[in-house]
Tab-separated table of C-alpha atoms and ligand atoms in Angstrom:
chain	number	residue	atom	x	y	z
Y	1438	MET	CA	-29.832	153.088	-102.689
Y	1439	ASP	CA	-26.827	152.568	-100.974
Y	1440	ILE	CA	-23.989	154.122	-102.998
Y	1441	GLY	CA	-20.393	155.240	-102.575
Y	1442	PRO	CA	-18.693	158.303	-104.137
Y	1443	ARG	CA	-18.748	159.372	-107.485
Y	1444	ASP	CA	-16.016	157.995	-109.563
Y	1445	GLN	CA	-16.294	158.990	-112.835
Y	1446	ASN	CA	-12.844	156.891	-113.874
Y	1447	ALA	CA	-14.002	153.683	-111.923
Y	1448	VAL	CA	-14.001	151.010	-113.956
Y	1449	PHE	CA	-14.583	147.263	-113.753
Y	1450	PRO	CA	-13.013	145.662	-110.686
Y	1451	ALA	CA	-10.027	143.456	-111.720
Y	1452	GLY	CA	-12.484	140.115	-110.270
Y	1453	PHE	CA	-15.255	141.050	-111.668
Y	1454	ALA	CA	-16.960	137.887	-112.988
Y	1455	TRP	CA	-17.816	138.039	-117.383
Y	1456	GLY	CA	-19.547	135.383	-117.976
Y	1457	VAL	CA	-21.940	133.127	-119.776
Y	1458	ALA	CA	-25.051	131.821	-118.260
Y	1459	THR	CA	-27.126	128.190	-118.899
Y	1460	SER	CA	-29.112	125.712	-117.317
Y	1461	SER	CA	-28.979	122.021	-117.099
Y	1462	HIS	CA	-32.078	121.461	-119.053
Y	1463	GLN	CA	-31.819	123.723	-121.537
Y	1464	VAL	CA	-28.306	122.381	-122.793
Y	1465	GLU	CA	-27.695	118.268	-121.434
Y	1466	GLY	CA	-29.862	116.536	-123.682
Y	1467	GLY	CA	-31.505	113.577	-122.527
Y	1468	ASN	CA	-32.868	114.210	-119.563
Y	1469	SER	CA	-35.829	112.107	-119.441
Y	1470	LYS	CA	-36.882	112.358	-115.681
Y	1471	ASN	CA	-38.217	115.840	-114.649
Y	1472	GLN	CA	-41.127	117.279	-115.033
Y	1473	TRP	CA	-40.906	119.290	-118.387
Y	1474	ALA	CA	-40.229	115.847	-120.264
Y	1475	THR	CA	-43.471	114.707	-118.943
Y	1476	TRP	CA	-44.553	118.325	-119.873
Y	1477	GLU	CA	-43.263	117.910	-123.498
Y	1478	LYS	CA	-44.197	114.441	-123.765
Y	1479	ARG	CA	-48.103	115.665	-122.977
Y	1480	GLY	CA	-47.313	117.942	-125.794
Y	1481	ARG	CA	-47.461	121.311	-124.315
Y	1482	ILE	CA	-44.159	122.782	-125.646
Y	1483	LYS	CA	-45.701	125.388	-127.514
Y	1484	SER	CA	-43.454	124.953	-130.912
Y	1485	LYS	CA	-44.315	121.498	-130.435
Y	1486	ASP	CA	-39.848	121.190	-130.655
Y	1487	SER	CA	-38.902	118.445	-128.484
Y	1488	VAL	CA	-35.445	118.932	-126.047
Y	1489	GLY	CA	-33.495	116.326	-128.058
Y	1490	LEU	CA	-30.046	116.330	-127.546
Y	1491	ALA	CA	-30.682	120.019	-126.752
Y	1492	CYS	CA	-26.502	121.350	-126.795
Y	1493	ASP	CA	-25.410	118.111	-126.594
Y	1494	TRP	CA	-23.692	118.960	-123.114
Y	1495	TRP	CA	-24.072	115.397	-121.046
Y	1496	ARG	CA	-21.603	113.936	-123.792
Y	1497	ASN	CA	-19.777	116.940	-124.413
Y	1498	ALA	CA	-20.037	119.938	-122.670
Y	1499	GLU	CA	-16.268	120.987	-123.174
Y	1500	GLN	CA	-16.476	121.677	-126.733
Y	1501	ASP	CA	-19.436	124.854	-125.646
Y	1502	PHE	CA	-16.347	125.369	-122.738
Y	1503	ASP	CA	-13.863	125.594	-125.148
Y	1504	LEU	CA	-15.823	128.278	-127.042
Y	1505	ALA	CA	-17.149	130.453	-123.543
Y	1506	GLN	CA	-13.016	130.349	-123.187
Y	1507	SER	CA	-12.392	131.833	-126.992
Y	1508	LEU	CA	-14.664	134.811	-125.961
Y	1509	GLY	CA	-12.331	135.200	-123.016
Y	1510	VAL	CA	-14.595	135.051	-120.250
Y	1511	ASN	CA	-13.349	133.793	-116.784
Y	1512	ALA	CA	-16.932	132.672	-115.774
Y	1513	LEU	CA	-19.809	130.138	-116.619
Y	1514	ARG	CA	-23.163	129.019	-114.844
Y	1515	LEU	CA	-24.759	126.252	-115.599
Y	1516	SER	CA	-27.435	124.492	-113.243
Y	1517	VAL	CA	-27.399	120.688	-111.903
Y	1518	GLU	CA	-29.982	118.750	-112.869
Y	1519	TRP	CA	-31.779	117.167	-109.457
Y	1520	SER	CA	-33.535	114.279	-111.569
Y	1521	ARG	CA	-30.131	113.331	-112.500
Y	1522	ILE	CA	-28.477	113.404	-109.299
Y	1523	GLU	CA	-31.503	111.348	-107.311
Y	1524	PRO	CA	-33.244	109.873	-110.583
Y	1525	GLU	CA	-35.836	108.473	-107.788
Y	1526	GLU	CA	-36.263	109.391	-104.312
Y	1527	GLY	CA	-33.499	108.666	-101.994
Y	1528	ARG	CA	-31.226	107.004	-104.511
Y	1529	TRP	CA	-28.164	108.449	-105.733
Y	1530	SER	CA	-26.629	108.411	-109.200
Y	1531	GLU	CA	-22.760	108.484	-108.458
Y	1532	GLU	CA	-22.178	108.508	-112.311
Y	1533	ALA	CA	-24.212	112.244	-112.679
Y	1534	LEU	CA	-22.616	113.571	-109.385
Y	1535	SER	CA	-18.686	112.478	-111.264
Y	1536	ARG	CA	-19.571	113.986	-114.718
Y	1537	TYR	CA	-20.548	117.794	-112.655
Y	1538	ARG	CA	-17.215	116.917	-111.381
Y	1539	GLN	CA	-15.366	116.458	-114.457
Y	1540	MET	CA	-17.492	119.962	-116.080
Y	1541	LEU	CA	-16.732	121.859	-112.981
Y	1542	ARG	CA	-12.902	120.777	-113.487
Y	1543	ALA	CA	-12.856	121.602	-117.476
Y	1544	LEU	CA	-14.224	124.990	-116.460
Y	1545	ARG	CA	-11.633	125.352	-113.721
Y	1546	ASP	CA	-8.584	123.994	-116.447
Y	1547	ARG	CA	-9.640	126.872	-118.610
Y	1548	GLY	CA	-9.543	129.890	-116.724
Y	1549	MET	CA	-13.548	130.040	-115.415
Y	1550	ARG	CA	-15.372	130.403	-112.151
Y	1551	PRO	CA	-18.099	127.792	-112.020
Y	1552	PHE	CA	-21.304	129.626	-110.560
Y	1553	VAL	CA	-23.469	126.428	-109.923
Y	1554	THR	CA	-27.271	126.761	-109.845
Y	1555	LEU	CA	-28.880	124.145	-107.479
Y	1556	HIS	CA	-32.521	124.323	-108.984
Y	1557	HIS	CA	-33.295	125.853	-112.444
Y	1558	PHE	CA	-37.301	125.092	-112.822
Y	1559	THR	CA	-36.764	121.668	-113.057
Y	1560	ASN	CA	-37.733	118.750	-110.518
Y	1561	PRO	CA	-37.503	115.068	-110.371
Y	1562	GLN	CA	-41.031	113.891	-111.725
Y	1563	TRP	CA	-41.135	111.781	-108.494
Y	1564	LEU	CA	-40.867	114.864	-106.873
Y	1565	GLU	CA	-43.796	116.651	-109.275
Y	1566	GLU	CA	-45.687	113.742	-107.882
Y	1567	LYS	CA	-45.736	114.653	-104.525
Y	1568	GLY	CA	-46.696	118.062	-105.311
Y	1569	ALA	CA	-43.109	119.593	-105.628
Y	1570	PHE	CA	-42.764	122.648	-103.737
Y	1571	ALA	CA	-46.467	123.167	-102.710
Y	1572	ASN	CA	-45.790	120.028	-100.360
Y	1573	ALA	CA	-43.420	121.152	-97.008
Y	1574	GLU	CA	-41.524	117.933	-97.235
Y	1575	SER	CA	-39.678	119.182	-100.651
Y	1576	ILE	CA	-38.050	121.709	-97.927
Y	1577	TRP	CA	-35.570	118.777	-96.115
Y	1578	LEU	CA	-35.081	117.059	-99.572
Y	1579	PHE	CA	-33.807	119.824	-101.470
Y	1580	ARG	CA	-31.902	120.616	-98.230
Y	1581	ARG	CA	-30.862	116.989	-98.519
Y	1582	PHE	CA	-30.205	117.449	-102.399
Y	1583	THR	CA	-28.066	120.310	-101.339
Y	1584	GLN	CA	-26.054	118.570	-99.093
Y	1585	ARG	CA	-25.394	115.786	-101.607
Y	1586	VAL	CA	-23.962	117.937	-104.268
Y	1587	VAL	CA	-22.122	120.667	-102.138
Y	1588	GLY	CA	-20.230	117.703	-100.332
Y	1589	ALA	CA	-19.563	116.023	-104.062
Y	1590	LEU	CA	-18.733	119.812	-105.933
Y	1591	GLY	CA	-17.078	121.917	-103.221
Y	1592	ASP	CA	-13.900	121.758	-103.399
Y	1593	LEU	CA	-14.644	122.791	-107.295
Y	1594	CYS	CA	-17.229	125.714	-106.773
Y	1595	SER	CA	-18.027	128.147	-104.051
Y	1596	ASP	CA	-20.437	130.641	-105.897
Y	1597	TRP	CA	-23.761	128.950	-105.438
Y	1598	ALA	CA	-27.234	129.577	-106.525
Y	1599	THR	CA	-30.067	127.951	-104.980
Y	1600	PHE	CA	-33.102	128.841	-107.226
Y	1601	ASN	CA	-33.251	130.537	-110.555
Y	1602	GLU	CA	-35.935	132.914	-110.464
Y	1603	PRO	CA	-38.774	131.344	-108.045
Y	1604	ASN	CA	-41.011	134.495	-109.114
Y	1605	VAL	CA	-40.668	132.800	-112.567
Y	1606	TYR	CA	-41.380	129.750	-111.298
Y	1607	VAL	CA	-44.324	130.376	-109.243
Y	1608	SER	CA	-45.895	132.972	-111.556
Y	1609	LEU	CA	-46.073	130.944	-114.663
Y	1610	GLY	CA	-46.661	127.330	-112.745
Y	1611	TYR	CA	-49.465	128.374	-110.687
Y	1612	PHE	CA	-50.693	131.681	-111.956
Y	1613	LEU	CA	-50.766	131.519	-115.582
Y	1614	GLY	CA	-50.649	128.051	-115.942
Y	1615	GLU	CA	-47.945	128.362	-118.926
Y	1616	PHE	CA	-44.962	125.840	-116.953
Y	1617	PRO	CA	-45.923	122.568	-115.461
Y	1618	PRO	CA	-47.611	122.240	-113.281
Y	1619	GLY	CA	-50.182	124.222	-115.130
Y	1620	ASN	CA	-51.901	125.657	-112.864
Y	1621	LYS	CA	-54.240	128.832	-113.768
Y	1622	GLY	CA	-55.144	131.385	-111.055
Y	1623	ARG	CA	-54.431	128.932	-107.993
Y	1624	LEU	CA	-53.593	131.776	-105.509
Y	1625	LEU	CA	-53.092	130.275	-102.393
Y	1626	ARG	CA	-51.502	127.357	-103.651
Y	1627	ALA	CA	-48.790	129.716	-105.192
Y	1628	ALA	CA	-48.348	131.364	-101.970
Y	1629	GLN	CA	-47.916	128.000	-100.330
Y	1630	VAL	CA	-45.022	127.196	-102.740
Y	1631	THR	CA	-43.039	130.361	-102.251
Y	1632	ARG	CA	-43.339	130.202	-98.573
Y	1633	ASN	CA	-42.004	126.806	-99.031
Y	1634	LEU	CA	-39.253	127.964	-101.637
Y	1635	CYS	CA	-38.276	130.709	-98.869
Y	1636	LEU	CA	-37.872	128.145	-96.630
Y	1637	ALA	CA	-36.044	126.138	-99.036
Y	1638	HIS	CA	-33.911	128.536	-99.740
Y	1639	ALA	CA	-33.127	129.551	-96.265
Y	1640	ALA	CA	-32.542	125.953	-95.723
Y	1641	ALA	CA	-29.940	125.176	-98.408
Y	1642	TYR	CA	-27.897	128.552	-97.423
Y	1643	ARG	CA	-27.509	127.167	-94.002
Y	1644	THR	CA	-26.305	123.925	-95.196
Y	1645	ILE	CA	-23.917	125.185	-98.288
Y	1646	HIS	CA	-22.311	127.489	-95.374
Y	1647	SER	CA	-21.882	124.519	-92.704
Y	1648	LEU	CA	-19.860	122.814	-95.604
Y	1649	GLN	CA	-18.310	125.789	-96.811
Y	1650	ALA	CA	-17.709	128.152	-94.269
Y	1651	ASP	CA	-16.885	131.161	-96.811
Y	1652	ALA	CA	-19.119	129.994	-99.805
Y	1653	ASN	CA	-21.084	132.830	-101.856
Y	1654	VAL	CA	-24.506	131.859	-101.528
Y	1655	GLY	CA	-27.501	133.723	-103.286
Y	1656	TRP	CA	-29.862	133.132	-106.033
Y	1657	ALA	CA	-31.373	134.694	-109.346
Y	1658	GLN	CA	-34.217	136.988	-109.168
Y	1659	HIS	CA	-36.040	138.244	-112.557
Y	1660	TYR	CA	-36.690	141.478	-112.694
Y	1661	VAL	CA	-39.392	142.884	-114.775
Y	1662	VAL	CA	-39.854	146.963	-115.363
Y	1663	PHE	CA	-43.360	147.547	-115.727
Y	1664	LYS	CA	-44.829	150.678	-117.183
Y	1665	PRO	CA	-48.689	151.254	-117.373
Y	1666	ARG	CA	-50.052	150.549	-120.976
Y	1667	ARG	CA	-52.197	154.030	-120.480
Y	1668	PRO	CA	-50.208	155.918	-117.870
Y	1669	GLU	CA	-53.353	158.655	-118.086
Y	1670	SER	CA	-55.254	155.934	-116.681
Y	1671	ALA	CA	-55.656	155.254	-113.122
Y	1672	LEU	CA	-56.462	151.843	-113.202
Y	1673	ASP	CA	-53.772	150.947	-115.369
Y	1674	ARG	CA	-51.643	152.488	-112.949
Y	1675	TRP	CA	-52.750	150.325	-110.357
Y	1676	ILE	CA	-52.304	147.080	-111.520
Y	1677	CYS	CA	-49.118	147.916	-113.316
Y	1678	GLY	CA	-48.307	148.950	-109.348
Y	1679	PHE	CA	-49.574	145.668	-108.230
Y	1680	ILE	CA	-48.217	143.538	-110.445
Y	1681	HIS	CA	-44.560	145.248	-110.165
Y	1682	ARG	CA	-44.739	144.138	-106.919
Y	1683	ARG	CA	-45.807	140.638	-106.699
Y	1684	PHE	CA	-43.818	139.900	-109.220
Y	1685	ASN	CA	-40.821	141.761	-108.513
Y	1686	ASP	CA	-41.100	141.390	-104.674
Y	1687	ASN	CA	-42.269	137.893	-104.167
Y	1688	PHE	CA	-39.138	136.152	-102.780
Y	1689	ALA	CA	-36.853	138.899	-102.104
Y	1690	GLU	CA	-39.076	140.555	-99.944
Y	1691	SER	CA	-38.901	137.751	-97.787
Y	1692	ILE	CA	-35.380	137.649	-97.546
Y	1693	ARG	CA	-35.176	140.917	-96.611
Y	1694	CYS	CA	-37.011	141.059	-93.935
Y	1695	GLY	CA	-37.947	137.612	-92.760
Y	1696	ARG	CA	-42.087	137.361	-93.148
Y	1697	ALA	CA	-43.779	136.779	-96.418
Y	1698	PRO	CA	-45.430	139.801	-97.707
Y	1699	PHE	CA	-49.380	139.588	-98.792
Y	1700	PRO	CA	-50.823	137.837	-100.433
Y	1701	TYR	CA	-47.500	135.090	-100.204
Y	1702	GLY	CA	-48.238	135.442	-96.206
Y	1703	ASN	CA	-51.100	136.254	-94.073
Y	1704	PHE	CA	-50.418	139.985	-93.586
Y	1705	GLY	CA	-46.822	139.596	-92.923
Y	1706	GLN	CA	-46.685	135.889	-91.824
Y	1707	THR	CA	-42.364	135.176	-90.306
Y	1708	LEU	CA	-40.735	132.885	-92.333
Y	1709	ASP	CA	-38.665	131.049	-89.727
Y	1710	GLY	CA	-34.916	131.777	-90.564
Y	1711	VAL	CA	-35.157	133.362	-93.333
Y	1712	LYS	CA	-34.007	137.005	-93.380
Y	1713	GLY	CA	-30.615	138.311	-94.935
Y	1714	THR	CA	-29.879	134.306	-96.268
Y	1715	CYS	CA	-27.767	135.360	-99.027
Y	1716	ASP	CA	-24.819	136.927	-99.798
Y	1717	PHE	CA	-25.516	138.531	-102.996
Y	1718	VAL	CA	-28.150	139.550	-104.928
Y	1719	GLY	CA	-28.611	137.810	-108.546
Y	1720	ILE	CA	-30.167	139.288	-110.829
Y	1721	ASN	CA	-31.905	137.976	-114.349
Y	1722	TYR	CA	-33.012	141.218	-116.686
Y	1723	TYR	CA	-34.119	141.152	-120.054
Y	1724	SER	CA	-37.173	143.838	-120.632
Y	1725	ARG	CA	-39.817	145.846	-119.995
Y	1726	LEU	CA	-43.262	145.290	-120.427
Y	1727	ARG	CA	-46.618	147.724	-120.692
Y	1728	VAL	CA	-49.342	146.725	-118.552
Y	1729	GLY	CA	-53.254	147.385	-118.776
Y	1730	LEU	CA	-56.510	146.076	-117.464
Y	1731	ALA	CA	-58.373	144.040	-119.413
Y	1732	PRO	CA	-61.552	143.327	-118.039
Y	1733	ARG	CA	-62.656	140.544	-120.627
Y	1734	SER	CA	-59.734	138.506	-119.854
Y	1735	PRO	CA	-60.182	136.249	-116.823
Y	1736	GLY	CA	-57.891	133.738	-118.763
Y	1737	THR	CA	-54.952	136.015	-118.260
Y	1738	LEU	CA	-56.150	137.310	-114.772
Y	1739	PHE	CA	-57.524	140.650	-116.377
Y	1740	PHE	CA	-54.467	141.905	-117.225
Y	1741	GLN	CA	-52.920	142.395	-120.251
Y	1742	ILE	CA	-49.167	142.795	-121.607
Y	1743	SER	CA	-48.349	144.727	-124.358
Y	1744	VAL	CA	-45.099	146.084	-125.832
Y	1745	PRO	CA	-45.390	148.721	-128.212
Y	1746	PRO	CA	-44.619	148.298	-131.723
Y	1747	HIS	CA	-42.106	150.868	-132.314
Y	1748	LYS	CA	-40.209	149.861	-129.319
Y	1749	PRO	CA	-36.943	147.998	-129.766
Y	1750	GLN	CA	-37.254	144.414	-129.304
Y	1751	GLY	CA	-36.247	141.399	-130.605
Y	1752	ASP	CA	-37.922	138.300	-131.579
Y	1753	SER	CA	-41.647	137.445	-129.876
Y	1754	CYS	CA	-42.821	134.239	-128.810
Y	1755	ILE	CA	-45.093	132.460	-130.432
Y	1756	GLU	CA	-48.142	133.787	-128.847
Y	1757	VAL	CA	-46.797	137.381	-126.850
Y	1758	PRO	CA	-44.195	139.947	-127.598
Y	1759	TYR	CA	-40.782	138.841	-125.400
Y	1760	GLY	CA	-40.534	141.915	-124.432
Y	1761	GLU	CA	-38.928	145.452	-124.971
Y	1762	ALA	CA	-35.015	145.659	-124.659
Y	1763	TYR	CA	-34.794	148.226	-122.761
Y	1764	PRO	CA	-31.046	148.420	-121.034
Y	1765	GLU	CA	-32.166	151.093	-118.812
Y	1766	GLY	CA	-33.922	148.940	-116.761
Y	1767	LEU	CA	-30.832	147.473	-115.621
Y	1768	ARG	CA	-30.394	150.320	-113.554
Y	1769	LYS	CA	-34.004	150.108	-112.235
Y	1770	ALA	CA	-33.622	146.574	-111.404
Y	1771	VAL	CA	-30.028	146.924	-109.623
Y	1772	GLU	CA	-32.106	150.577	-107.602
Y	1773	HIS	CA	-34.731	148.299	-106.925
Y	1774	PHE	CA	-32.711	145.619	-104.898
Y	1775	ALA	CA	-29.987	147.996	-103.493
Y	1776	ALA	CA	-32.182	147.638	-99.540
Y	1777	LEU	CA	-30.532	144.022	-99.550
Y	1778	GLN	CA	-27.708	145.830	-99.139
Y	1779	LYS	CA	-25.205	142.959	-100.699
Y	1780	PRO	CA	-23.033	142.771	-103.774
Y	1781	VAL	CA	-25.079	142.521	-106.717
Y	1782	TYR	CA	-24.653	139.660	-109.641
Y	1783	ILE	CA	-25.912	140.015	-113.286
Y	1784	LEU	CA	-26.644	136.393	-113.553
Y	1785	GLU	CA	-28.680	136.638	-116.951
Y	1786	ASN	CA	-29.328	139.810	-119.487
Y	1787	GLY	CA	-30.004	138.934	-123.011
Y	1788	VAL	CA	-32.299	139.317	-126.086
Y	1789	PRO	CA	-34.033	136.649	-128.283
Y	1790	ASP	CA	-32.771	137.319	-131.745
Y	1791	ARG	CA	-31.953	134.731	-134.388
Y	1792	GLN	CA	-31.059	137.656	-136.984
Y	1793	ASP	CA	-28.463	139.266	-134.366
Y	1794	ARG	CA	-30.226	142.461	-135.280
Y	1795	ILE	CA	-30.592	144.141	-131.971
Y	1796	ARG	CA	-27.963	142.228	-129.668
Y	1797	PRO	CA	-24.990	143.754	-130.634
Y	1798	TRP	CA	-26.581	147.002	-128.939
Y	1799	VAL	CA	-28.295	144.928	-126.267
Y	1800	ILE	CA	-25.036	144.035	-124.478
Y	1801	GLU	CA	-22.790	147.634	-125.346
Y	1802	SER	CA	-25.389	149.217	-124.017
Y	1803	ASN	CA	-25.910	147.109	-121.023
Y	1804	VAL	CA	-22.069	147.201	-120.407
Y	1805	HIS	CA	-22.474	150.597	-120.367
Y	1806	GLN	CA	-25.207	150.559	-117.640
Y	1807	MET	CA	-22.682	148.626	-115.567
Y	1808	ARG	CA	-20.153	151.157	-116.288
Y	1809	THR	CA	-22.297	154.010	-114.918
Y	1810	LEU	CA	-23.266	151.956	-111.717
Y	1811	LEU	CA	-19.790	150.864	-110.931
Y	1812	ALA	CA	-18.764	154.676	-111.202
Y	1813	GLU	CA	-21.466	156.010	-108.803
Y	1814	GLY	CA	-19.891	153.148	-106.367
Y	1815	VAL	CA	-22.764	150.208	-106.931
Y	1816	ASP	CA	-20.749	146.593	-105.427
Y	1817	LEU	CA	-21.314	145.182	-109.047
Y	1818	ARG	CA	-19.617	141.808	-109.244
Y	1819	GLY	CA	-19.956	139.618	-112.269
Y	1820	TYR	CA	-21.843	139.748	-115.869
Y	1821	PHE	CA	-23.505	136.629	-117.420
Y	1822	HIS	CA	-24.967	136.510	-120.808
Y	1823	TRP	CA	-27.708	134.273	-121.490
Y	1824	THR	CA	-26.480	132.755	-123.063
Y	1825	LEU	CA	-23.806	130.978	-125.358
Y	1826	THR	CA	-25.401	128.492	-127.308
Y	1827	ASP	CA	-28.471	128.824	-128.606
Y	1828	ASN	CA	-30.437	126.608	-126.284
Y	1829	PHE	CA	-33.852	125.200	-125.536
Y	1830	GLU	CA	-36.414	127.992	-125.060
Y	1831	TRP	CA	-39.200	125.959	-122.374
Y	1832	ASN	CA	-42.303	126.424	-124.059
Y	1833	GLU	CA	-40.693	128.409	-127.374
Y	1834	GLY	CA	-38.623	125.039	-127.800
Y	1835	TRP	CA	-36.142	126.186	-130.936
Y	1836	HIS	CA	-38.187	129.319	-131.479
Y	1837	LEU	CA	-36.445	131.987	-129.442
Y	1838	ARG	CA	-32.404	132.198	-129.840
Y	1839	PHE	CA	-31.050	133.836	-127.296
Y	1840	GLY	CA	-26.887	132.271	-128.489
Y	1841	LEU	CA	-23.736	134.443	-128.870
Y	1842	PHE	CA	-23.788	131.367	-131.207
Y	1843	GLU	CA	-26.138	130.170	-133.587
Y	1844	LEU	CA	-26.696	126.308	-132.801
Y	1845	ASP	CA	-28.374	124.139	-135.267
Y	1846	PRO	CA	-29.853	121.161	-133.236
Y	1847	GLU	CA	-30.189	118.518	-136.216
Y	1848	THR	CA	-26.453	118.727	-137.179
Y	1849	GLN	CA	-24.939	120.449	-133.467
Y	1850	LEU	CA	-23.305	122.982	-135.999
Y	1851	ARG	CA	-22.137	126.164	-134.192
Y	1852	THR	CA	-21.901	129.578	-135.817
Y	1853	PRO	CA	-20.709	132.559	-134.064
Y	1854	ARG	CA	-23.279	135.556	-134.630
Y	1855	PRO	CA	-21.555	138.737	-134.985
Y	1856	SER	CA	-22.827	139.848	-131.102
Y	1857	SER	CA	-19.921	137.035	-129.724
Y	1858	LYS	CA	-17.070	138.774	-131.576
Y	1859	ILE	CA	-18.618	142.510	-129.646
Y	1860	TYR	CA	-19.103	140.584	-126.240
Y	1861	ALA	CA	-15.224	138.980	-126.499
Y	1862	ARG	CA	-14.212	142.850	-127.458
Y	1863	LEU	CA	-15.514	144.271	-124.498
Y	1864	ILE	CA	-14.764	141.435	-121.999
Y	1865	ARG	CA	-10.861	142.221	-123.876
Y	1866	GLU	CA	-11.242	146.193	-123.068
Y	1867	CYS	CA	-12.995	146.149	-119.629
Y	1868	MET	CA	-10.357	143.602	-118.397
Y	1869	ALA	CA	-7.523	145.680	-119.576
Y	1870	SER	CA	-8.746	148.634	-117.887
Y	1871	SER	CA	-9.365	146.830	-114.750
Y	1872	VAL	CA	-7.553	148.118	-111.609
Y	1873	ALA	CA	-5.489	145.163	-111.095
Y	1874	GLY	CA	-4.818	143.905	-114.346
Y	1875	GLU	CA	-5.324	140.152	-114.950
Y	1876	PRO	CA	-7.514	137.887	-113.505
Y	1877	GLY	CA	-6.308	135.303	-110.961
Y	1878	PRO	CA	-7.141	131.619	-111.065
Y	1879	PRO	CA	-10.392	129.933	-110.410
Y	1880	ARG	CA	-10.831	130.207	-106.487
Y	1881	ALA	CA	-11.061	127.577	-104.474
Y	1882	ALA	CA	-13.225	126.673	-101.749
Y	1883	GLY	CA	-11.564	128.105	-98.971
Y	1884	MET	CA	-10.120	130.974	-100.508
Y	1885	SER	CA	-11.715	134.754	-100.059
Y	1886	ARG	CA	-14.492	135.867	-101.562
Y	1887	ASP	CA	-12.979	139.095	-102.134
Y	1888	GLY	CA	-10.683	137.588	-104.371
Y	1889	ALA	CA	-13.123	136.767	-106.843
Y	1890	SER	CA	-11.324	136.033	-110.061
Y	1891	ALA	CA	-11.607	132.919	-111.384
D	1907	BGC	C1	-34.879	132.014	-117.561
D	1907	BGC	C2	-34.253	131.082	-118.826
D	1907	BGC	C3	-34.316	131.413	-120.379
D	1907	BGC	C4	-34.294	132.923	-120.026
D	1907	BGC	C5	-34.815	133.676	-121.517
D	1907	BGC	C6	-35.220	133.441	-117.761
D	1907	BGC	O1	-35.879	133.795	-117.785
D	1907	BGC	O2	-33.996	131.800	-116.467
D	1907	BGC	O3	-34.055	130.276	-118.172
D	1907	BGC	O4	-34.115	130.366	-121.253
D	1907	BGC	O5	-35.017	133.654	-119.261
D	1907	BGC	O6	-36.344	133.530	-121.417
């Protein structure tokens, strides 16, 4: 791992981004033209909930920006909804782009640095019908979309994540059939989608830099700590190692070395122009899972995940455990991606916990992990808690609650959970002890990447 000198007194740097993270479909409400809306119409949301108004951001994101400001965060991660901006192929909605401009301006007015994700799981339905990222045409369609978005919003934002969790998008959509398009065990297609996502990412990376020379561009990589269910079993150890590499290295490895590792490419197939296309590594880290071989479970591709009941964990998904809350895993994630030799942002971290039983501990422990990483010289630049207010958790609907604020989706009433105060206190303390004291104003395009304060 690329670690500088040890400094036990190291503190959070002045420009450290303290934020909360969200995504368009989960918070905006009224997104009816993407593949998740279709998935919901087909009755595929396990909780049978509907997204409805979600957190009502399309009409009033500003009320949540006020809440975020009350926590003292200096950054906020959101995503733009492709199906709003290009509701039909080649037809662009200026209205949607101006609403996003309004949102980014509102963030900056409140002293928050916007981090914008271009693709957070949702595709316009027209793209889905063309095969989405299984179709190579998606590469230039995504590039064209990126060009429009950065052209319209680039004076208000210079921190971009191209894709959110391509490894989750591919695993759940094409291996396990849990996300649209609901394919199970489609290995070849999954490989093709992964390659096209890498190429689309690289094309977007270059497009953004051609419009904004000093843009800060990366992607969000989901990392799971996998552990063999029975460490004494060679088969469990093997499947665990296999899944760890296939899941955690999917995408990241291609960006590191410019090739698609087996089975995503034909034994190291070259991916033109992909190598080195990131200015930072964005890590989404939540949990640890045990993995064991399950020869009688073809439905789950012959492996099974579990969490020992005595381990700390938040609420369970409808059918499976969400995962063990294991803050030490944050270090493992950071160490795992150190080979990319780039600054690191934790773009998501949190726990589903309606009663706020363990979230306070999760937040404190993760901040402690970051402090020790910084003390060891790791170039960690930001932390975004998932999430501000409870939002629509994909197939789990309103069943899983990740918010620092509880949301009643019917009344839209927000109630602070105790952990909101804990997060606010930690931010205050960490900022007060930061090297150069106060965070600066939001960084406009053209300012230095290192003066990363908001
Ligand atoms: C996703 C979010 C999701 C969160 C909690 C992440 O994998 O990026 O959209 O809500 O996990 O499960």
